[in-house]
GROMACS .gro file of C-alpha atoms in nm:
model
  338
    1UNK     CA    1 -21.816   7.605 -12.715
    2UNK     CA    2 -21.979   7.885 -12.913
    3UNK     CA    3 -22.191   7.721 -13.181
    4UNK     CA    4 -22.222   7.866 -13.528
    5UNK     CA    5 -22.568   7.968 -13.649
    6UNK     CA    6 -22.748   7.943 -13.981
    7UNK     CA    7 -23.056   8.115 -14.117
    8UNK     CA    8 -23.388   7.934 -14.172
    9UNK     CA    9 -23.480   7.990 -14.537
   10UNK     CA   10 -23.567   8.348 -14.620
   11UNK     CA   11 -23.683   8.426 -14.266
   12UNK     CA   12 -23.502   8.634 -14.006
   13UNK     CA   13 -23.482   8.325 -13.784
   14UNK     CA   14 -23.130   8.196 -13.709
   15UNK     CA   15 -23.067   7.871 -13.523
   16UNK     CA   16 -22.754   7.709 -13.379
   17UNK     CA   17 -22.607   7.439 -13.601
   18UNK     CA   18 -22.656   7.190 -13.317
   19UNK     CA   19 -23.008   7.162 -13.179
   20UNK     CA   20 -23.197   6.941 -12.937
   21UNK     CA   21 -23.435   6.670 -13.055
   22UNK     CA   22 -23.713   6.622 -12.801
   23UNK     CA   23 -23.849   6.277 -12.892
   24UNK     CA   24 -23.650   6.096 -12.617
   25UNK     CA   25 -23.797   6.334 -12.359
   26UNK     CA   26 -24.133   6.180 -12.445
   27UNK     CA   27 -23.997   5.830 -12.384
   28UNK     CA   28 -23.934   5.711 -12.740
   29UNK     CA   29 -23.894   5.329 -12.732
   30UNK     CA   30 -23.822   5.343 -12.358
   31UNK     CA   31 -23.963   5.533 -12.060
   32UNK     CA   32 -23.778   5.857 -11.984
   33UNK     CA   33 -23.674   5.969 -11.639
   34UNK     CA   34 -23.835   6.312 -11.608
   35UNK     CA   35 -23.573   6.446 -11.367
   36UNK     CA   36 -23.281   6.340 -11.585
   37UNK     CA   37 -23.461   6.461 -11.898
   38UNK     CA   38 -23.511   6.806 -11.745
   39UNK     CA   39 -23.148   6.827 -11.634
   40UNK     CA   40 -23.031   6.718 -11.979
   41UNK     CA   41 -23.236   6.990 -12.148
   42UNK     CA   42 -23.117   7.256 -11.902
   43UNK     CA   43 -22.754   7.160 -11.956
   44UNK     CA   44 -22.801   7.162 -12.333
   45UNK     CA   45 -22.948   7.511 -12.323
   46UNK     CA   46 -22.657   7.628 -12.109
   47UNK     CA   47 -22.420   7.485 -12.372
   48UNK     CA   48 -22.585   7.679 -12.654
   49UNK     CA   49 -22.831   7.421 -12.794
   50UNK     CA   50 -23.107   7.679 -12.789
   51UNK     CA   51 -23.304   7.536 -13.081
   52UNK     CA   52 -23.538   7.269 -12.945
   53UNK     CA   53 -23.779   7.052 -13.142
   54UNK     CA   54 -24.075   6.865 -12.996
   55UNK     CA   55 -24.420   6.738 -13.100
   56UNK     CA   56 -24.757   6.646 -12.947
   57UNK     CA   57 -24.695   6.287 -13.058
   58UNK     CA   58 -24.383   6.250 -12.843
   59UNK     CA   59 -24.515   6.074 -12.535
   60UNK     CA   60 -24.865   6.205 -12.618
   61UNK     CA   61 -24.784   6.544 -12.467
   62UNK     CA   62 -24.508   6.442 -12.225
   63UNK     CA   63 -24.225   6.592 -12.432
   64UNK     CA   64 -24.404   6.923 -12.485
   65UNK     CA   65 -24.469   6.958 -12.111
   66UNK     CA   66 -24.103   6.894 -12.024
   67UNK     CA   67 -23.979   7.121 -12.302
   68UNK     CA   68 -24.207   7.407 -12.200
   69UNK     CA   69 -24.098   7.386 -11.839
   70UNK     CA   70 -23.735   7.388 -11.950
   71UNK     CA   71 -23.765   7.681 -12.190
   72UNK     CA   72 -23.979   7.913 -11.980
   73UNK     CA   73 -23.781   8.226 -11.895
   74UNK     CA   74 -23.500   8.136 -12.137
   75UNK     CA   75 -23.395   8.256 -12.481
   76UNK     CA   76 -23.494   7.984 -12.727
   77UNK     CA   77 -23.604   7.885 -13.074
   78UNK     CA   78 -23.881   7.625 -13.061
   79UNK     CA   79 -24.046   7.403 -13.316
   80UNK     CA   80 -24.339   7.171 -13.263
   81UNK     CA   81 -24.574   6.994 -13.499
   82UNK     CA   82 -24.930   6.964 -13.623
   83UNK     CA   83 -25.119   6.682 -13.791
   84UNK     CA   84 -25.220   6.491 -13.479
   85UNK     CA   85 -25.467   6.616 -13.221
   86UNK     CA   86 -25.450   6.459 -12.875
   87UNK     CA   87 -25.773   6.323 -12.728
   88UNK     CA   88 -25.824   6.198 -12.371
   89UNK     CA   89 -25.783   5.827 -12.310
   90UNK     CA   90 -25.473   5.611 -12.340
   91UNK     CA   91 -25.463   5.346 -12.617
   92UNK     CA   92 -25.451   4.977 -12.526
   93UNK     CA   93 -25.086   4.934 -12.628
   94UNK     CA   94 -24.904   5.268 -12.652
   95UNK     CA   95 -24.572   5.083 -12.651
   96UNK     CA   96 -24.656   4.945 -12.995
   97UNK     CA   97 -24.669   5.307 -13.113
   98UNK     CA   98 -24.324   5.371 -12.967
   99UNK     CA   99 -24.430   5.528 -12.638
  100UNK     CA  100 -24.435   5.281 -12.345
  101UNK     CA  101 -24.503   5.546 -12.079
  102UNK     CA  102 -24.707   5.829 -12.232
  103UNK     CA  103 -24.953   6.073 -12.081
  104UNK     CA  104 -25.316   5.948 -12.084
  105UNK     CA  105 -25.408   6.065 -12.433
  106UNK     CA  106 -25.421   5.922 -12.781
  107UNK     CA  107 -25.337   6.093 -13.112
  108UNK     CA  108 -25.589   6.136 -13.392
  109UNK     CA  109 -25.465   6.242 -13.737
  110UNK     CA  110 -25.611   6.574 -13.847
  111UNK     CA  111 -25.451   6.785 -14.121
  112UNK     CA  112 -25.753   7.010 -14.169
  113UNK     CA  113 -25.774   7.384 -14.103
  114UNK     CA  114 -25.947   7.329 -13.769
  115UNK     CA  115 -25.714   7.045 -13.679
  116UNK     CA  116 -25.404   7.257 -13.733
  117UNK     CA  117 -25.547   7.548 -13.536
  118UNK     CA  118 -25.659   7.323 -13.250
  119UNK     CA  119 -25.321   7.152 -13.238
  120UNK     CA  120 -25.134   7.484 -13.233
  121UNK     CA  121 -25.342   7.626 -12.948
  122UNK     CA  122 -25.324   7.300 -12.750
  123UNK     CA  123 -24.945   7.292 -12.788
  124UNK     CA  124 -24.917   7.643 -12.644
  125UNK     CA  125 -25.122   7.527 -12.345
  126UNK     CA  126 -24.914   7.211 -12.288
  127UNK     CA  127 -24.590   7.405 -12.330
  128UNK     CA  128 -24.702   7.686 -12.104
  129UNK     CA  129 -24.541   7.927 -12.349
  130UNK     CA  130 -24.673   8.218 -12.553
  131UNK     CA  131 -24.448   8.160 -12.854
  132UNK     CA  132 -24.371   7.884 -13.102
  133UNK     CA  133 -24.130   7.974 -13.380
  134UNK     CA  134 -24.165   7.691 -13.634
  135UNK     CA  135 -24.461   7.464 -13.707
  136UNK     CA  136 -24.398   7.142 -13.895
  137UNK     CA  137 -24.665   6.920 -14.049
  138UNK     CA  138 -24.587   6.588 -13.886
  139UNK     CA  139 -24.563   6.256 -14.070
  140UNK     CA  140 -24.758   6.339 -14.382
  141UNK     CA  141 -24.665   6.087 -14.652
  142UNK     CA  142 -24.738   5.749 -14.801
  143UNK     CA  143 -24.486   5.564 -14.583
  144UNK     CA  144 -24.681   5.663 -14.272
  145UNK     CA  145 -25.036   5.658 -14.407
  146UNK     CA  146 -25.042   5.421 -14.702
  147UNK     CA  147 -25.363   5.448 -14.902
  148UNK     CA  148 -25.505   5.700 -14.652
  149UNK     CA  149 -25.238   5.952 -14.743
  150UNK     CA  150 -25.430   6.094 -15.038
  151UNK     CA  151 -25.710   6.211 -14.809
  152UNK     CA  152 -25.465   6.356 -14.558
  153UNK     CA  153 -25.283   6.547 -14.832
  154UNK     CA  154 -25.618   6.674 -14.958
  155UNK     CA  155 -25.702   6.799 -14.609
  156UNK     CA  156 -25.365   6.970 -14.585
  157UNK     CA  157 -25.390   7.130 -14.929
  158UNK     CA  158 -25.746   7.256 -14.882
  159UNK     CA  159 -25.733   7.357 -14.516
  160UNK     CA  160 -25.427   7.282 -14.304
  161UNK     CA  161 -25.185   7.476 -14.521
  162UNK     CA  162 -25.414   7.780 -14.510
  163UNK     CA  163 -25.407   7.766 -14.130
  164UNK     CA  164 -25.026   7.750 -14.127
  165UNK     CA  165 -24.997   8.041 -14.369
  166UNK     CA  166 -25.243   8.252 -14.168
  167UNK     CA  167 -25.044   8.191 -13.851
  168UNK     CA  168 -24.724   8.288 -14.032
  169UNK     CA  169 -24.876   8.598 -14.192
  170UNK     CA  170 -25.012   8.707 -13.852
  171UNK     CA  171 -24.668   8.673 -13.697
  172UNK     CA  172 -24.775   8.403 -13.452
  173UNK     CA  173 -24.511   8.173 -13.600
  174UNK     CA  174 -24.203   8.259 -13.806
  175UNK     CA  175 -24.166   7.955 -14.030
  176UNK     CA  176 -24.361   7.656 -14.159
  177UNK     CA  177 -24.259   7.322 -14.302
  178UNK     CA  178 -24.292   6.946 -14.293
  179UNK     CA  179 -24.143   6.714 -14.029
  180UNK     CA  180 -24.110   6.374 -14.197
  181UNK     CA  181 -23.889   6.071 -14.259
  182UNK     CA  182 -23.940   6.056 -14.635
  183UNK     CA  183 -23.810   6.270 -14.918
  184UNK     CA  184 -24.107   6.218 -15.151
  185UNK     CA  185 -24.354   6.386 -14.917
  186UNK     CA  186 -24.138   6.699 -14.920
  187UNK     CA  187 -24.100   6.699 -15.297
  188UNK     CA  188 -24.477   6.672 -15.340
  189UNK     CA  189 -24.534   6.951 -15.088
  190UNK     CA  190 -24.327   7.190 -15.301
  191UNK     CA  191 -24.612   7.183 -15.553
  192UNK     CA  192 -24.877   7.315 -15.316
  193UNK     CA  193 -24.705   7.529 -15.053
  194UNK     CA  194 -24.458   7.809 -14.995
  195UNK     CA  195 -24.250   7.647 -14.722
  196UNK     CA  196 -23.954   7.778 -14.525
  197UNK     CA  197 -23.793   7.461 -14.394
  198UNK     CA  198 -23.828   7.084 -14.390
  199UNK     CA  199 -23.730   6.873 -14.092
  200UNK     CA  200 -23.600   6.560 -14.262
  201UNK     CA  201 -23.518   6.272 -14.028
  202UNK     CA  202 -23.270   6.002 -14.119
  203UNK     CA  203 -23.262   6.045 -14.496
  204UNK     CA  204 -22.956   6.265 -14.550
  205UNK     CA  205 -22.688   6.115 -14.329
  206UNK     CA  206 -22.343   5.964 -14.339
  207UNK     CA  207 -22.520   5.636 -14.412
  208UNK     CA  208 -22.754   5.748 -14.691
  209UNK     CA  209 -22.760   6.046 -14.927
  210UNK     CA  210 -23.061   5.963 -15.143
  211UNK     CA  211 -23.211   6.317 -15.141
  212UNK     CA  212 -22.890   6.482 -15.262
  213UNK     CA  213 -22.996   6.540 -15.624
  214UNK     CA  214 -23.366   6.576 -15.550
  215UNK     CA  215 -23.484   6.747 -15.233
  216UNK     CA  216 -23.152   6.899 -15.129
  217UNK     CA  217 -23.101   7.058 -15.471
  218UNK     CA  218 -23.462   7.181 -15.476
  219UNK     CA  219 -23.420   7.347 -15.136
  220UNK     CA  220 -23.108   7.529 -15.249
  221UNK     CA  221 -23.289   7.652 -15.561
  222UNK     CA  222 -23.580   7.784 -15.353
  223UNK     CA  223 -23.364   7.924 -15.071
  224UNK     CA  224 -23.524   7.684 -14.825
  225UNK     CA  225 -23.360   7.510 -14.531
  226UNK     CA  226 -23.330   7.156 -14.406
  227UNK     CA  227 -23.319   7.074 -14.036
  228UNK     CA  228 -23.159   6.732 -14.014
  229UNK     CA  229 -23.316   6.500 -13.759
  230UNK     CA  230 -23.202   6.147 -13.685
  231UNK     CA  231 -22.833   6.200 -13.777
  232UNK     CA  232 -22.757   5.857 -13.630
  233UNK     CA  233 -23.030   5.687 -13.836
  234UNK     CA  234 -23.218   5.606 -13.512
  235UNK     CA  235 -22.915   5.447 -13.347
  236UNK     CA  236 -22.712   5.243 -13.595
  237UNK     CA  237 -22.446   5.516 -13.635
  238UNK     CA  238 -22.392   5.550 -13.261
  239UNK     CA  239 -22.331   5.189 -13.170
  240UNK     CA  240 -22.689   5.059 -13.174
  241UNK     CA  241 -22.863   4.803 -13.392
  242UNK     CA  242 -23.167   5.015 -13.476
  243UNK     CA  243 -23.225   5.166 -13.821
  244UNK     CA  244 -23.550   5.340 -13.912
  245UNK     CA  245 -23.679   5.253 -13.563
  246UNK     CA  246 -23.646   4.879 -13.624
  247UNK     CA  247 -23.378   4.611 -13.644
  248UNK     CA  248 -23.117   4.700 -13.903
  249UNK     CA  249 -23.094   4.464 -14.204
  250UNK     CA  250 -22.762   4.294 -14.277
  251UNK     CA  251 -22.677   4.526 -14.566
  252UNK     CA  252 -22.705   4.830 -14.338
  253UNK     CA  253 -22.502   4.661 -14.064
  254UNK     CA  254 -22.228   4.580 -14.314
  255UNK     CA  255 -22.213   4.935 -14.449
  256UNK     CA  256 -22.199   5.081 -14.098
  257UNK     CA  257 -21.913   4.844 -14.015
  258UNK     CA  258 -21.724   4.967 -14.323
  259UNK     CA  259 -21.791   5.330 -14.231
  260UNK     CA  260 -21.667   5.267 -13.879
  261UNK     CA  261 -21.348   5.098 -13.996
  262UNK     CA  262 -21.269   5.385 -14.229
  263UNK     CA  263 -21.328   5.642 -13.955
  264UNK     CA  264 -21.115   5.443 -13.712
  265UNK     CA  265 -20.822   5.458 -13.953
  266UNK     CA  266 -20.828   5.837 -13.912
  267UNK     CA  267 -20.888   5.823 -13.536
  268UNK     CA  268 -21.236   5.972 -13.577
  269UNK     CA  269 -21.533   5.827 -13.385
  270UNK     CA  270 -21.810   5.726 -13.625
  271UNK     CA  271 -22.071   5.941 -13.442
  272UNK     CA  272 -21.849   6.248 -13.485
  273UNK     CA  273 -21.841   6.201 -13.861
  274UNK     CA  274 -22.217   6.136 -13.861
  275UNK     CA  275 -22.287   6.462 -13.681
  276UNK     CA  276 -22.057   6.678 -13.890
  277UNK     CA  277 -22.119   6.540 -14.239
  278UNK     CA  278 -22.472   6.683 -14.299
  279UNK     CA  279 -22.358   7.040 -14.234
  280UNK     CA  280 -22.131   7.020 -14.537
  281UNK     CA  281 -22.446   7.088 -14.738
  282UNK     CA  282 -22.547   7.454 -14.760
  283UNK     CA  283 -22.918   7.373 -14.729
  284UNK     CA  284 -22.876   7.218 -14.383
  285UNK     CA  285 -22.932   7.477 -14.111
  286UNK     CA  286 -22.915   7.258 -13.801
  287UNK     CA  287 -22.859   6.899 -13.691
  288UNK     CA  288 -23.081   6.787 -13.403
  289UNK     CA  289 -22.992   6.454 -13.242
  290UNK     CA  290 -23.238   6.315 -12.990
  291UNK     CA  291 -23.083   6.340 -12.645
  292UNK     CA  292 -23.207   6.151 -12.339
  293UNK     CA  293 -22.934   6.190 -12.076
  294UNK     CA  294 -22.653   6.425 -11.978
  295UNK     CA  295 -22.406   6.151 -12.073
  296UNK     CA  296 -22.547   6.144 -12.428
  297UNK     CA  297 -22.522   6.524 -12.438
  298UNK     CA  298 -22.161   6.521 -12.315
  299UNK     CA  299 -22.066   6.264 -12.579
  300UNK     CA  300 -22.237   6.472 -12.847
  301UNK     CA  301 -22.049   6.786 -12.745
  302UNK     CA  302 -21.721   6.595 -12.761
  303UNK     CA  303 -21.802   6.468 -13.111
  304UNK     CA  304 -21.901   6.808 -13.252
  305UNK     CA  305 -21.590   6.973 -13.110
  306UNK     CA  306 -21.357   6.734 -13.293
  307UNK     CA  307 -21.166   6.858 -13.599
  308UNK     CA  308 -21.206   6.596 -13.873
  309UNK     CA  309 -20.931   6.567 -14.135
  310UNK     CA  310 -21.031   6.626 -14.494
  311UNK     CA  311 -20.862   6.300 -14.586
  312UNK     CA  312 -21.138   6.106 -14.410
  313UNK     CA  313 -21.409   6.243 -14.638
  314UNK     CA  314 -21.193   6.164 -14.940
  315UNK     CA  315 -21.133   5.811 -14.817
  316UNK     CA  316 -21.504   5.753 -14.766
  317UNK     CA  317 -21.572   5.861 -15.123
  318UNK     CA  318 -21.283   5.655 -15.259
  319UNK     CA  319 -21.427   5.347 -15.091
  320UNK     CA  320 -21.775   5.414 -15.230
  321UNK     CA  321 -21.917   5.476 -14.883
  322UNK     CA  322 -22.018   5.835 -14.952
  323UNK     CA  323 -22.180   5.985 -15.262
  324UNK     CA  324 -21.915   6.132 -15.489
  325UNK     CA  325 -22.101   6.461 -15.525
  326UNK     CA  326 -22.188   6.499 -15.157
  327UNK     CA  327 -22.053   6.828 -15.022
  328UNK     CA  328 -21.842   6.782 -14.710
  329UNK     CA  329 -21.734   7.024 -14.438
  330UNK     CA  330 -21.410   7.206 -14.511
  331UNK     CA  331 -21.361   7.274 -14.138
  332UNK     CA  332 -21.552   7.203 -13.821
  333UNK     CA  333 -21.902   7.330 -13.911
  334UNK     CA  334 -22.007   7.374 -13.548
  335UNK     CA  335 -21.725   7.609 -13.457
  336UNK     CA  336 -21.612   7.767 -13.785
  337UNK     CA  337 -21.821   7.984 -14.016
  338UNK     CA  338 -21.807   7.841 -14.370
   0.00000   0.00000   0.00000
């Protein structure tokens, strides 16, 4: 398969429409097998998934180390994140933070100028690479930080953003943005930064289209891009019971069941529709599912290669399962240029 590519904002950076989410390589919610993780990444790169996203938080450095080893000597586009600085010493219960088998470090939030610069340099060291293309500010927002968010946003406005812009102006990175799970944080960031791209996880999917009239429209107006993380809403759209990294409530389970039944009527696997739907929107540059094994990668490649009939999207809208004004793909977005 030759994947289509899309441009990131107003930059000269183009990425494949299917990328590789690196959180599972860090052992998200379950320890990762390093050998299988490395083979999965290598196979993905061979198949054209040359945009890879990672973060210091993923396994407290484990994902970045695996990603760097896998990318070295290859052609790639790489994003990582700032906002947490890793300090030596493992926390008492890293599993409660989502990482049952991390490296012996612990993350400390730091959105300041120095924190961003330290995080960037440390990521280069962990990766063993001399280039990072995109830097995202990780998990800024009230959902993550609660009352502490105001101080973190202040630090970002008065220092961290300046660091990101200096790195971009100096050519050390090509694009900057936020990497978050909440629309509101992105909307607020539009007031204090000139961003290129937002990595939005789980909020614009086959299951939920809340940002359609807000963030998605704003990005189109500003010629910004969205990288869509969590296209399966952390598992519920690919046969799991997890939504937003926790047990899915009954209302979500019922909607997913209805989505699945509608897809089945058109002989389309639910995960295939989940992967292809977001790229119907012109602001979405790439979809990056988290991939842990070669089996998950093979399934993903099967789903993105499927041609989905237009009648399915119409049926989903007719049943009230998809927003009426949601743009949908007119052909396979991974293999056909729109």
